[in-house]
Short mmCIF file of C-alpha atoms in Angstrom, two decimals:
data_model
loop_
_atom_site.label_atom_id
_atom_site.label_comp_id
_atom_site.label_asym_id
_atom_site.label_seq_id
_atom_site.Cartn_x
_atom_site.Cartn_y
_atom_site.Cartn_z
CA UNK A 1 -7.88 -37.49 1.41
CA UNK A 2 -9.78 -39.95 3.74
CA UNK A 3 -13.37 -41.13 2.80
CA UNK A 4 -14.71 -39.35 6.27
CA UNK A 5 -12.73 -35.93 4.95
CA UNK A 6 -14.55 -35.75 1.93
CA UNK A 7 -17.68 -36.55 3.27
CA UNK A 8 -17.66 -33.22 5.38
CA UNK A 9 -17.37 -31.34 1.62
CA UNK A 10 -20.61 -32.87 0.49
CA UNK A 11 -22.87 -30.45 1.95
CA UNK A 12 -21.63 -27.62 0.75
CA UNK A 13 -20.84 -29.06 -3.06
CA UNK A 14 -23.35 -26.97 -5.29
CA UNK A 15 -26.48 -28.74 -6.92
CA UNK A 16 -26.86 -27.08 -9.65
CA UNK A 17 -24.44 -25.10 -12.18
CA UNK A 18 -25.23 -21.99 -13.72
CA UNK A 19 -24.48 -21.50 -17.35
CA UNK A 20 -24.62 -18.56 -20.07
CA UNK A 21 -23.23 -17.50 -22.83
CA UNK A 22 -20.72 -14.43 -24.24
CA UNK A 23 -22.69 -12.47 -26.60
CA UNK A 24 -20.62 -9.45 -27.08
CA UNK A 25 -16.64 -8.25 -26.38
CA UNK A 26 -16.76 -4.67 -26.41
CA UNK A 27 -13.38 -2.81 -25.34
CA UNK A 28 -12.52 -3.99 -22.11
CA UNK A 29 -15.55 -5.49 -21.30
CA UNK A 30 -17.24 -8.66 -22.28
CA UNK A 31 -21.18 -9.32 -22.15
CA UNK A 32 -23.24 -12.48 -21.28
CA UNK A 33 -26.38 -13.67 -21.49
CA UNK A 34 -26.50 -15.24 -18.41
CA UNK A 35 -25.33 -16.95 -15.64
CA UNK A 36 -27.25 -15.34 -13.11
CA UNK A 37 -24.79 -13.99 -10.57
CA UNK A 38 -24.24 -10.98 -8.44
CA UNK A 39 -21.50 -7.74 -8.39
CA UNK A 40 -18.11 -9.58 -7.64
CA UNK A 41 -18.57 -13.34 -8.62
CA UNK A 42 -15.96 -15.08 -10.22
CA UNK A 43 -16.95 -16.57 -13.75
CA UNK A 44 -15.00 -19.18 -15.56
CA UNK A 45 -15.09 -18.33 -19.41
CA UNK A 46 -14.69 -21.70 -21.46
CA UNK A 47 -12.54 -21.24 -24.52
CA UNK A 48 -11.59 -23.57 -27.41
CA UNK A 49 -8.89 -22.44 -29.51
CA UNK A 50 -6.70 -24.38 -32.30
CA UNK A 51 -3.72 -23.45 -30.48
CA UNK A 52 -4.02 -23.54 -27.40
CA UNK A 53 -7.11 -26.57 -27.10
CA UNK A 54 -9.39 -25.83 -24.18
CA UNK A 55 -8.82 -22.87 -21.47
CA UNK A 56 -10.75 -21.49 -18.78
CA UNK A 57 -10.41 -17.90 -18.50
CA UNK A 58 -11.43 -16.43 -15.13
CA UNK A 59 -13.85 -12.88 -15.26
CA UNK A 60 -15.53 -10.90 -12.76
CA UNK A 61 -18.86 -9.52 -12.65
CA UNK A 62 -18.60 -6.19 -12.64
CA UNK A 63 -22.15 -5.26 -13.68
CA UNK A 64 -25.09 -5.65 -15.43
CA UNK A 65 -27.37 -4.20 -18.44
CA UNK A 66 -30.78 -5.14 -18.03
CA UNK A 67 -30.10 -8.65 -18.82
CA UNK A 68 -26.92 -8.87 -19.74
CA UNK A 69 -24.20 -9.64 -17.56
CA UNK A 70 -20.90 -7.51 -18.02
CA UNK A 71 -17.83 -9.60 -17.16
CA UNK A 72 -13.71 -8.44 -17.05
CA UNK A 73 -11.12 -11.53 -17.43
CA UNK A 74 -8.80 -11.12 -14.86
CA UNK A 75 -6.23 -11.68 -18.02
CA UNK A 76 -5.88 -10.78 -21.55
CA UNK A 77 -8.89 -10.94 -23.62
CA UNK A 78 -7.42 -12.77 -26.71
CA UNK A 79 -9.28 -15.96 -28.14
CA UNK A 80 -12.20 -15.21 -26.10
CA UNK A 81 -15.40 -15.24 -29.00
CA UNK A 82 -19.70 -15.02 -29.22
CA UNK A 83 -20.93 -18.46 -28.03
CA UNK A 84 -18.07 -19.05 -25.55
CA UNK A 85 -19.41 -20.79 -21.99
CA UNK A 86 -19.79 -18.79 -19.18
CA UNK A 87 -19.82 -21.02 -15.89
CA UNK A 88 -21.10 -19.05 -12.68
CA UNK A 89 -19.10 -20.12 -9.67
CA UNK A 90 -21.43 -18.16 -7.31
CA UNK A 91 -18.74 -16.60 -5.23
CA UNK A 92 -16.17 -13.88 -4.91
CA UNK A 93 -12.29 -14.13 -5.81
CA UNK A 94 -10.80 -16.25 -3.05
CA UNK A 95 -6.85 -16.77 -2.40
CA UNK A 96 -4.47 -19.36 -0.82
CA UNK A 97 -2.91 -18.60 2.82
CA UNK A 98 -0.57 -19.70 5.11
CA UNK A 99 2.74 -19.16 7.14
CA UNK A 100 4.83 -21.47 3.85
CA UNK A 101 4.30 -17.68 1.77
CA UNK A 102 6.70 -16.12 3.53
CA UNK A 103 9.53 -15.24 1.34
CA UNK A 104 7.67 -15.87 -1.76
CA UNK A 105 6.39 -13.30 -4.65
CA UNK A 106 2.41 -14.11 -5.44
CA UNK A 107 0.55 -12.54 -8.01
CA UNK A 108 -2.86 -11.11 -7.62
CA UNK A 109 -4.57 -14.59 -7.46
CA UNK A 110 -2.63 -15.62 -4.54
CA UNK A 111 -0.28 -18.37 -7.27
CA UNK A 112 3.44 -17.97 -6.64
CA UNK A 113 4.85 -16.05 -9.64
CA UNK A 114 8.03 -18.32 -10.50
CA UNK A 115 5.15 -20.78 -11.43
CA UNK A 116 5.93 -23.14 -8.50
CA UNK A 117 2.83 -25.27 -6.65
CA UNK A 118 1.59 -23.31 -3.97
CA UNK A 119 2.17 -25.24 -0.73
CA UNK A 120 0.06 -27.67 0.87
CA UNK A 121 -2.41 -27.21 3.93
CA UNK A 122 -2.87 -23.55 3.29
CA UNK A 123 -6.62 -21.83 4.44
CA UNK A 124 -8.49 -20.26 1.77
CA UNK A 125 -10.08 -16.59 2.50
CA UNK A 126 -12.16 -13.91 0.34
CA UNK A 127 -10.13 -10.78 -0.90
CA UNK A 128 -12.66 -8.48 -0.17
CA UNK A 129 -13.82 -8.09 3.90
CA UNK A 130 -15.41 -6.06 5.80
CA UNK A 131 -13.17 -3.32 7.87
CA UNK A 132 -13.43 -4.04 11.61
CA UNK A 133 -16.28 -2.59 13.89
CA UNK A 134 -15.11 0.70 14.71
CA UNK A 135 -15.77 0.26 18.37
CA UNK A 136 -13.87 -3.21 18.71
CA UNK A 137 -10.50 -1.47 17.40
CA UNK A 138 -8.54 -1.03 20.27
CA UNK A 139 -6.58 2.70 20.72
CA UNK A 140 -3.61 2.91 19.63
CA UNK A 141 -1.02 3.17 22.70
CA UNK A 142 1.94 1.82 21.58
CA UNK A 143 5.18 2.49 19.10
CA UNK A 144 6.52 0.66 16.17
CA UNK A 145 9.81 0.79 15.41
CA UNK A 146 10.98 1.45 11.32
CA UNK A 147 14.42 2.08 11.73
CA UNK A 148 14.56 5.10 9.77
CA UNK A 149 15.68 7.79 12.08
CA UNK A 150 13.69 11.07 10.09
CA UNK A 151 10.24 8.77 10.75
CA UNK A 152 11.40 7.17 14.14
CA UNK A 153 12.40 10.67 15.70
CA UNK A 154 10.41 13.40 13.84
CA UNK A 155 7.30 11.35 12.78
CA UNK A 156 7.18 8.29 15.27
CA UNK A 157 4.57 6.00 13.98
CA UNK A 158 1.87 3.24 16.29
CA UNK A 159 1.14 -0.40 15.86
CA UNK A 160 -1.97 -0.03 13.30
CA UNK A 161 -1.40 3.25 12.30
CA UNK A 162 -1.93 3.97 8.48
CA UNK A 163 0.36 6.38 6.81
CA UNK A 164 0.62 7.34 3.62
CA UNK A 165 4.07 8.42 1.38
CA UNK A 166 3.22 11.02 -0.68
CA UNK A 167 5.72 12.13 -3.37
CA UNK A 168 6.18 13.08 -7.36
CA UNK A 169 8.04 9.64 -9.66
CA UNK A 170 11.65 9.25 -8.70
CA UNK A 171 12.16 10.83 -5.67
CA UNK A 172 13.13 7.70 -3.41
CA UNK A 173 9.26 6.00 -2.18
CA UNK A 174 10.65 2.78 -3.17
CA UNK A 175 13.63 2.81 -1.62
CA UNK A 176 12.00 4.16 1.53
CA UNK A 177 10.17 1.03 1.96
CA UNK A 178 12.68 -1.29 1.37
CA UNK A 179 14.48 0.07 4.33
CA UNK A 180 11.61 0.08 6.22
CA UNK A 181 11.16 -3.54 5.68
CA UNK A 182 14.58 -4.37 6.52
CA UNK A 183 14.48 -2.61 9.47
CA UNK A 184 11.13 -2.59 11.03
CA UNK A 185 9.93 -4.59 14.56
CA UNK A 186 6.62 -5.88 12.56
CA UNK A 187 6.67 -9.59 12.84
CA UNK A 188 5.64 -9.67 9.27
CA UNK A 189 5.95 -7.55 5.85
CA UNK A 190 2.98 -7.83 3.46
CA UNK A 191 3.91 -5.80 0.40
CA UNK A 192 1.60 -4.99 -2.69
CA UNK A 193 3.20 -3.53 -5.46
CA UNK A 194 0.59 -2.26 -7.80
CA UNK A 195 1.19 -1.19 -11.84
CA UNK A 196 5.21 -1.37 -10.95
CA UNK A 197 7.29 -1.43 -14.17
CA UNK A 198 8.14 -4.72 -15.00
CA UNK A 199 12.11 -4.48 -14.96
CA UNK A 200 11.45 -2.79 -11.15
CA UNK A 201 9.95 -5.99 -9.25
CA UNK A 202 13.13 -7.55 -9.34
CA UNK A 203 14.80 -4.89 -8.51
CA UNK A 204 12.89 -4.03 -5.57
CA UNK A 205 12.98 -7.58 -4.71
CA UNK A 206 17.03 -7.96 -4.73
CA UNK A 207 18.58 -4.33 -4.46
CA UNK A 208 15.83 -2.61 -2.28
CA UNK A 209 14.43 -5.66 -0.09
CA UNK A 210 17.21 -8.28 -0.14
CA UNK A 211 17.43 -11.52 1.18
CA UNK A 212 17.02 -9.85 4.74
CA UNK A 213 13.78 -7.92 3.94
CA UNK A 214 12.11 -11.14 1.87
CA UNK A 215 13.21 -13.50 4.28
CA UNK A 216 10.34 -12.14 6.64
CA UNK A 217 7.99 -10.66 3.53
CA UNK A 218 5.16 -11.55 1.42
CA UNK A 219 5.05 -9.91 -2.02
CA UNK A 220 2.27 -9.54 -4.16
CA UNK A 221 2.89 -8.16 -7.38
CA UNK A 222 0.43 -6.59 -10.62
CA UNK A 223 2.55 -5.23 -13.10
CA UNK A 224 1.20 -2.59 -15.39
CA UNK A 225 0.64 -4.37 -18.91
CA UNK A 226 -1.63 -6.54 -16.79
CA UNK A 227 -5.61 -5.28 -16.79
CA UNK A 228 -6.98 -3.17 -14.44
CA UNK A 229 -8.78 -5.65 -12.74
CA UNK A 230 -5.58 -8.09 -11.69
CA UNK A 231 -3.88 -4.15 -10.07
CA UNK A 232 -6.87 -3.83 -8.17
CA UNK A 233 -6.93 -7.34 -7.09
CA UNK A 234 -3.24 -6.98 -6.04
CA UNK A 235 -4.43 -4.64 -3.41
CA UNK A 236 -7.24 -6.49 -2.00
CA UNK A 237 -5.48 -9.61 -2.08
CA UNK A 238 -2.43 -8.36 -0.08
CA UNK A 239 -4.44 -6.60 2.31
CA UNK A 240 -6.82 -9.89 2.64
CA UNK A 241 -3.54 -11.49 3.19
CA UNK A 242 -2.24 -9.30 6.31
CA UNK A 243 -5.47 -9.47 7.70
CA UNK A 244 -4.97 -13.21 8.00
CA UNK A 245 -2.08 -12.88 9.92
CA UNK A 246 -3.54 -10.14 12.02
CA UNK A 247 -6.29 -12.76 13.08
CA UNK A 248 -3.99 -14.88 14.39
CA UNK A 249 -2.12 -11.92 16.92
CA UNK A 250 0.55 -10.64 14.28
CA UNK A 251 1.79 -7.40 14.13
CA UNK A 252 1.89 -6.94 10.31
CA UNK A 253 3.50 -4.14 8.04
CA UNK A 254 1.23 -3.51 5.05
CA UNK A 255 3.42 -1.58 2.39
CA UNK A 256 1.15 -0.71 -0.98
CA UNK A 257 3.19 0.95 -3.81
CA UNK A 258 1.20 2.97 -4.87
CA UNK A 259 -2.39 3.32 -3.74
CA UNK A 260 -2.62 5.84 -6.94
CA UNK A 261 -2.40 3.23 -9.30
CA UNK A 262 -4.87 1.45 -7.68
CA UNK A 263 -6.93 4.45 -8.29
CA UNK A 264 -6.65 4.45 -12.05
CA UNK A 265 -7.34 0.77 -12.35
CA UNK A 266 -10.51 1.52 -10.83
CA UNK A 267 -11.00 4.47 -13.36
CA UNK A 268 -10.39 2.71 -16.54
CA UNK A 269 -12.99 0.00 -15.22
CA UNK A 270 -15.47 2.58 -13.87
CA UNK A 271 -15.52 4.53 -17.31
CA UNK A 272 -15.12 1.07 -19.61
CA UNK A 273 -18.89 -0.27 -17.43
CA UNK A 274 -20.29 3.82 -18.44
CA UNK A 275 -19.71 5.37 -15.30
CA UNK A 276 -19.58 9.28 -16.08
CA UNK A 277 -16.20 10.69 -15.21
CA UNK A 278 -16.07 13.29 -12.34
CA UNK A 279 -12.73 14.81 -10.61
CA UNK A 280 -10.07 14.78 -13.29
CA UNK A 281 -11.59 12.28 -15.46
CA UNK A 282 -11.62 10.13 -11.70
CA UNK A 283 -15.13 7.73 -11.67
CA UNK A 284 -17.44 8.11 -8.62
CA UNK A 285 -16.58 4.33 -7.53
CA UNK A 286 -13.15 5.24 -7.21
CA UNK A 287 -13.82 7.36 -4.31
CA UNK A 288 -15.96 4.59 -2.92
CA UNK A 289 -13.28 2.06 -3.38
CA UNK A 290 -10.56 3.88 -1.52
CA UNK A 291 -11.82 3.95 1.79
CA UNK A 292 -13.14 0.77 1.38
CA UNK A 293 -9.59 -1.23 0.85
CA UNK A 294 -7.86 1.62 3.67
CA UNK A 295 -10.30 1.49 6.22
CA UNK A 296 -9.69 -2.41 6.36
CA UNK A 297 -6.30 -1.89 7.98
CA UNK A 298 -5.54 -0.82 11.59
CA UNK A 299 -5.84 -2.75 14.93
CA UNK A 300 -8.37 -5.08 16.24
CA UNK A 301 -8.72 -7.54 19.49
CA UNK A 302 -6.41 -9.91 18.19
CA UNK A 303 -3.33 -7.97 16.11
CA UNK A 304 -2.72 -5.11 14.03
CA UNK A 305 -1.93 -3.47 10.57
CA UNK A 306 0.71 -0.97 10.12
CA UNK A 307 0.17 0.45 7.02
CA UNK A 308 2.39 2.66 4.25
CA UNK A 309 0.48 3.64 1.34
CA UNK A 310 2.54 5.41 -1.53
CA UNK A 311 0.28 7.92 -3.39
CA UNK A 312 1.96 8.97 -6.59
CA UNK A 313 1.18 12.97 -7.26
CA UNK A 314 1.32 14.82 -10.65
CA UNK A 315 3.47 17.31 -11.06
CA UNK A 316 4.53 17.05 -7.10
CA UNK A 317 0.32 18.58 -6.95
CA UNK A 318 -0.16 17.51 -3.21
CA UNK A 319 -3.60 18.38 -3.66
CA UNK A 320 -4.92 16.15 -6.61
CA UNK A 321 -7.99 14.22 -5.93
CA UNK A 322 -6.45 10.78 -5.02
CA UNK A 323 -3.74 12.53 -2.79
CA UNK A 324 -6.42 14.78 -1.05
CA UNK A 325 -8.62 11.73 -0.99
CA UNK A 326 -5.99 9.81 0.55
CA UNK A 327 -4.81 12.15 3.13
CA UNK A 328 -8.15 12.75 4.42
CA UNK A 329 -8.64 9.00 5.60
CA UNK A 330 -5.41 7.89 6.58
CA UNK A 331 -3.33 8.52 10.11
CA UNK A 332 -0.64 10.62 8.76
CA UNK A 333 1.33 11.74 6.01
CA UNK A 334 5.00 11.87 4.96
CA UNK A 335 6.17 14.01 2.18
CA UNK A 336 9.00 13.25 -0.15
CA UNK A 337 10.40 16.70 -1.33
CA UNK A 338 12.33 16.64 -5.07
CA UNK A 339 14.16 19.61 -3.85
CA UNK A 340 15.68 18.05 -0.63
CA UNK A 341 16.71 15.04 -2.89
CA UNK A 342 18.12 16.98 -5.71
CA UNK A 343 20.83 18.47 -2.68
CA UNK A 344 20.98 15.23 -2.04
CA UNK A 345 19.46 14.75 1.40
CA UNK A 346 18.20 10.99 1.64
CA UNK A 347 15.31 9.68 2.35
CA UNK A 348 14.07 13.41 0.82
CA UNK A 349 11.59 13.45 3.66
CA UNK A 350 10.03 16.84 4.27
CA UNK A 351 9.47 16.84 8.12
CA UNK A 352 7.60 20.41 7.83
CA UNK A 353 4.81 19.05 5.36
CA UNK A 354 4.79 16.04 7.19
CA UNK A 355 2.89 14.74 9.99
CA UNK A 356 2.06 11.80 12.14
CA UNK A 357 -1.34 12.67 13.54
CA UNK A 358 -0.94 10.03 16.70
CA UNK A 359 3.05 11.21 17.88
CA UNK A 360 1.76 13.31 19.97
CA UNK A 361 -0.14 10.05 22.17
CA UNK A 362 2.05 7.39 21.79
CA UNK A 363 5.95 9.29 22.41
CA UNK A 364 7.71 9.72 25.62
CA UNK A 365 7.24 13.33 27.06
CA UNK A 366 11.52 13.77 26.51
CA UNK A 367 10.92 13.10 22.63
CA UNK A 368 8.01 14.87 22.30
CA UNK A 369 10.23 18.11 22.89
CA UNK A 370 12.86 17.47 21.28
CA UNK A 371 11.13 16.85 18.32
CA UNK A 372 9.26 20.18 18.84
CA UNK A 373 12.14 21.87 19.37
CA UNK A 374 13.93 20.36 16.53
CA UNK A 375 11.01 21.32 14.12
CA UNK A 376 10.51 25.10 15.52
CA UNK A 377 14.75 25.65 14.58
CA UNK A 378 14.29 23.69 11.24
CA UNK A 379 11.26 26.24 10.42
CA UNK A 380 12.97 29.14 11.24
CA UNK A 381 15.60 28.35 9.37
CA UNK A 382 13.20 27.40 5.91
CA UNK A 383 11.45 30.79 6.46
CA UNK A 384 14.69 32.96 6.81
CA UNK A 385 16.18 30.60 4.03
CA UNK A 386 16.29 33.30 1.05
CA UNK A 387 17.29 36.15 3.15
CA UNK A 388 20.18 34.17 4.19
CA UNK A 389 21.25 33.04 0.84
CA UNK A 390 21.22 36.62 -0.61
CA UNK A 391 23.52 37.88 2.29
CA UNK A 392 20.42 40.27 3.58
CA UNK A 393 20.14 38.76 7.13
CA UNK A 394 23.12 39.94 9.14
CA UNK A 395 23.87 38.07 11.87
CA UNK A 396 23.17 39.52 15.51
CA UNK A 397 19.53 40.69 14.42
CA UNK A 398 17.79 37.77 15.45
CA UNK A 399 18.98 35.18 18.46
CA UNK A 400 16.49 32.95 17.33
CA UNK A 401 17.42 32.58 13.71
CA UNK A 402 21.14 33.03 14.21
CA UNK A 403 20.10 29.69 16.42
CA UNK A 404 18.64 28.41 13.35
CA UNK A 405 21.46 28.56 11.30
CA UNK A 406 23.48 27.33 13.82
CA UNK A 407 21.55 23.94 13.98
CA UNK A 408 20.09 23.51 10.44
CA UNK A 409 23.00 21.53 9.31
CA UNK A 410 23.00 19.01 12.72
CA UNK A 411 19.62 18.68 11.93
CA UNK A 412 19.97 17.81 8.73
CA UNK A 413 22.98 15.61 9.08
CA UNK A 414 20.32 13.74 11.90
CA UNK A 415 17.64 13.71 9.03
CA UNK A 416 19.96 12.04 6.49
CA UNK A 417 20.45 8.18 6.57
CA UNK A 418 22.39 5.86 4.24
CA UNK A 419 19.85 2.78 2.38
CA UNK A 420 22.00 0.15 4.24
CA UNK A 421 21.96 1.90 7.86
CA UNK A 422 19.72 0.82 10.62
CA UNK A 423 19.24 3.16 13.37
CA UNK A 424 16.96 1.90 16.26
CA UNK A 425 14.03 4.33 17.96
CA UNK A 426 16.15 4.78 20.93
CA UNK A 427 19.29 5.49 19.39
CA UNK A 428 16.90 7.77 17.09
CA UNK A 429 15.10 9.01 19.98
CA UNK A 430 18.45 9.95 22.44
CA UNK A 431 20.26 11.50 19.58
CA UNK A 432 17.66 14.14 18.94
CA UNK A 433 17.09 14.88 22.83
CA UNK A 434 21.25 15.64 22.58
CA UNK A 435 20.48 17.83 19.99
CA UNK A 436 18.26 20.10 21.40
CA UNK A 437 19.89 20.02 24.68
CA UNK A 438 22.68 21.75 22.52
CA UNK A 439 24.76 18.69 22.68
#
């Protein structure tokens, strides 16, 4: 670096370090006397160990007791002792970007998780921002293509619009958005994958994403033996990420799997800092934090967000806390059904629970109908379902449902899609107008 370069740093090099000390480790948490620092700074936790000689162990502040500062490392909490130094940095997490990430996993600090350099010349930017003015985000007027025909044709989705996947554990949300990676018109994939079983990153990586789907993708991964703190950070840092790229006129696809987990990070660090537990054992901040990290996706003057949030329900409950929570903030919902995908029909999405609150101002006026149409047959059919399978309904007594039965299984042939298959919105979008034309 030139001698006039590093004069430009001078000014904002800090005077003055701030120092304390770790006087207690309690649980998860560890407490400080001192540095003085506020919610959300980054600490640096000097440790000297006979094994490992000196390490600096990064913590955040994530609150205080009268004078005592309450810290959580970032990683485990091993070797860390009473008298250790605790360095105030004086500023929130920040992470490493640039346009060299692409096709690379990160972990929740932003460092590439093979262990490799990150790349030179990349801008540094805070994980946590503020959502954009609510009167500077433009409308959304215009589609985005997923190539998934079921979304495309039944639940078309806009450039910023935030949707969230809601389903029970192994019904197919992973593979849904690996095809929707592969195949989408987004410029760029940003994908957070939050408390993910370790043996599943590469997985999703190589069977679910493939070359095609990375070549165009940021991942940032927190795996679940890591603490809470690092599977929140994934989520902040991936969405801190896509803004960047929004910023500079990007069309982004943010993909989070699974907002829920994100959730009960914030839980076990709400109740660990003596927060009292309120919906299903679920801390007051985590309702505060959700709309916070959602609310900062979307569209703006420059670019926009599109954003797929998995939200993992118990017991298939579509109206636990984080799943009501969740639905009540984002643009849409799409339902995953474990009975559709134990008959096999793939991706098991529900289009009758489903819904994609801005289809109806953003599709042509020709879709629009056939989608209604499609929907009113597909109904009829679900509510006449157990009648027919019994051998009660005899056919004759009702046009309408004998029309029903006649389309349910074009329909659902339509709805079904292999993983490798790429159907664009206007093949999508003209197969479903030939459908209800009775073609």
């Amino acid at each position: 670096m030139k001698a006039a370069d590093l004069l430009k740093h001078i000014p904002n090099m800090p005077t003055l370090k701030k120092y304390g000390r770790v006087s207690r480790v309690v649980g998860l948490m560890i407490e400080s006397q001192g540095p003085e620092s506020s919610i959300g700074d980054v600490c640096k936790i000097h440790v000297q160990s006979a094994r490992h000689g000196h390490q600096v162990i990064l913590a955040e502040v994530v609150g205080f007791k009268d004078e005592i500062v309450v810290l959580m490392p970032y990683t485990a909490l091993q070797e860390i002792s009473t008298g250790c130094l605790v360095e105030g940095t004086g500023a929130p997490l920040e992470v490493k970007v640039g346009p060299e990430l692409i096709g690379q996993v990160l972990d929740s600090m932003g460092n590439p998780f093979d262990g490799r350099a990150l790349p030179k010349g990349l801008a540094t930017i805070a994980t946590e921002n503020d959502p954009p003015n609510p009167l500077s985000r433009p409308p959304i007027h215009e589609r985005l293509e997923v190539g998934v025909k079921a979304i495309d044709g039944m639940l078309t989705v806009g450039k910023g619009q935030r949707i969230g996947i809601f389903a029970g554990s192994g019904v197919g949300k992973s593979t849904l958005l690996g095809m929707i990676a592969r195949n989408t018109k987004a410029d760029l994939n940003v994908i957070a994958l939050v408390g993910e079983r370790g043996r599943e990153v590469l997985e999703f990586v190589e069977r679910d994403l493939g070359p095609e789907g990375l070549s165009r993708s940021i991942i940032v991964c927190a795996t679940s033996d890591q603490p809470a703190l690092m599977r929140i950070k994934a989520a902040f840092t991936a969405t801190a990420i896509a803004e960047y790229f929004r910023e500079r006129g990007m069309d982004v696809m943010l993909m989070m799997d699974s907002v829920t987990r994100v959730a009960m990070a914030q839980r076990e660090i709400g109740l660990a800092t003596g927060e009292p537990p309120a919906t299903r054992g679920y801390t007051p901040s985590v309702f505060a934090i959700l709309p916070r990290l959602l609310e900062r996706t979307g569209t703006n003057e420059k670019g926009s967000i599109t954003a797929f949030y998995t939200v993992l329900v118990d017991g298939d409950d579509m109206n636990e806390p984080i799943a009501d929570t969740v639905r009540g903030i984002l643009d849409g919902h799409i339902v995953l059904d474990r009975n559709l995908a134990n008959k096999g029909q793939y991706p098991a999405i529900n289009v009758l629970k489903s819904v994609s609150r801005l289809m109806n101002h953003i599709a042509e006026p020709a879709h629009k109908e056939a989608a209604e149409r499609l929907r009113e047959l597909y109904y009829l059919y679900a509510k006449s379902e157990d009648l027919i399978n019994i051998g009660a309904y005899k056919r004759g007594t009702s046009k309408d449902i004998d029309e029903a039965i006649h389309y349910e299984p074009i329909i659902t042939n339509f709805l079904k899609q292999g993983f490798r298959d790429h159907v664009s919105l206007e093949q999508s979008t003209q197969e479903m107008i030939r459908i209800s034309n009775g073609g």
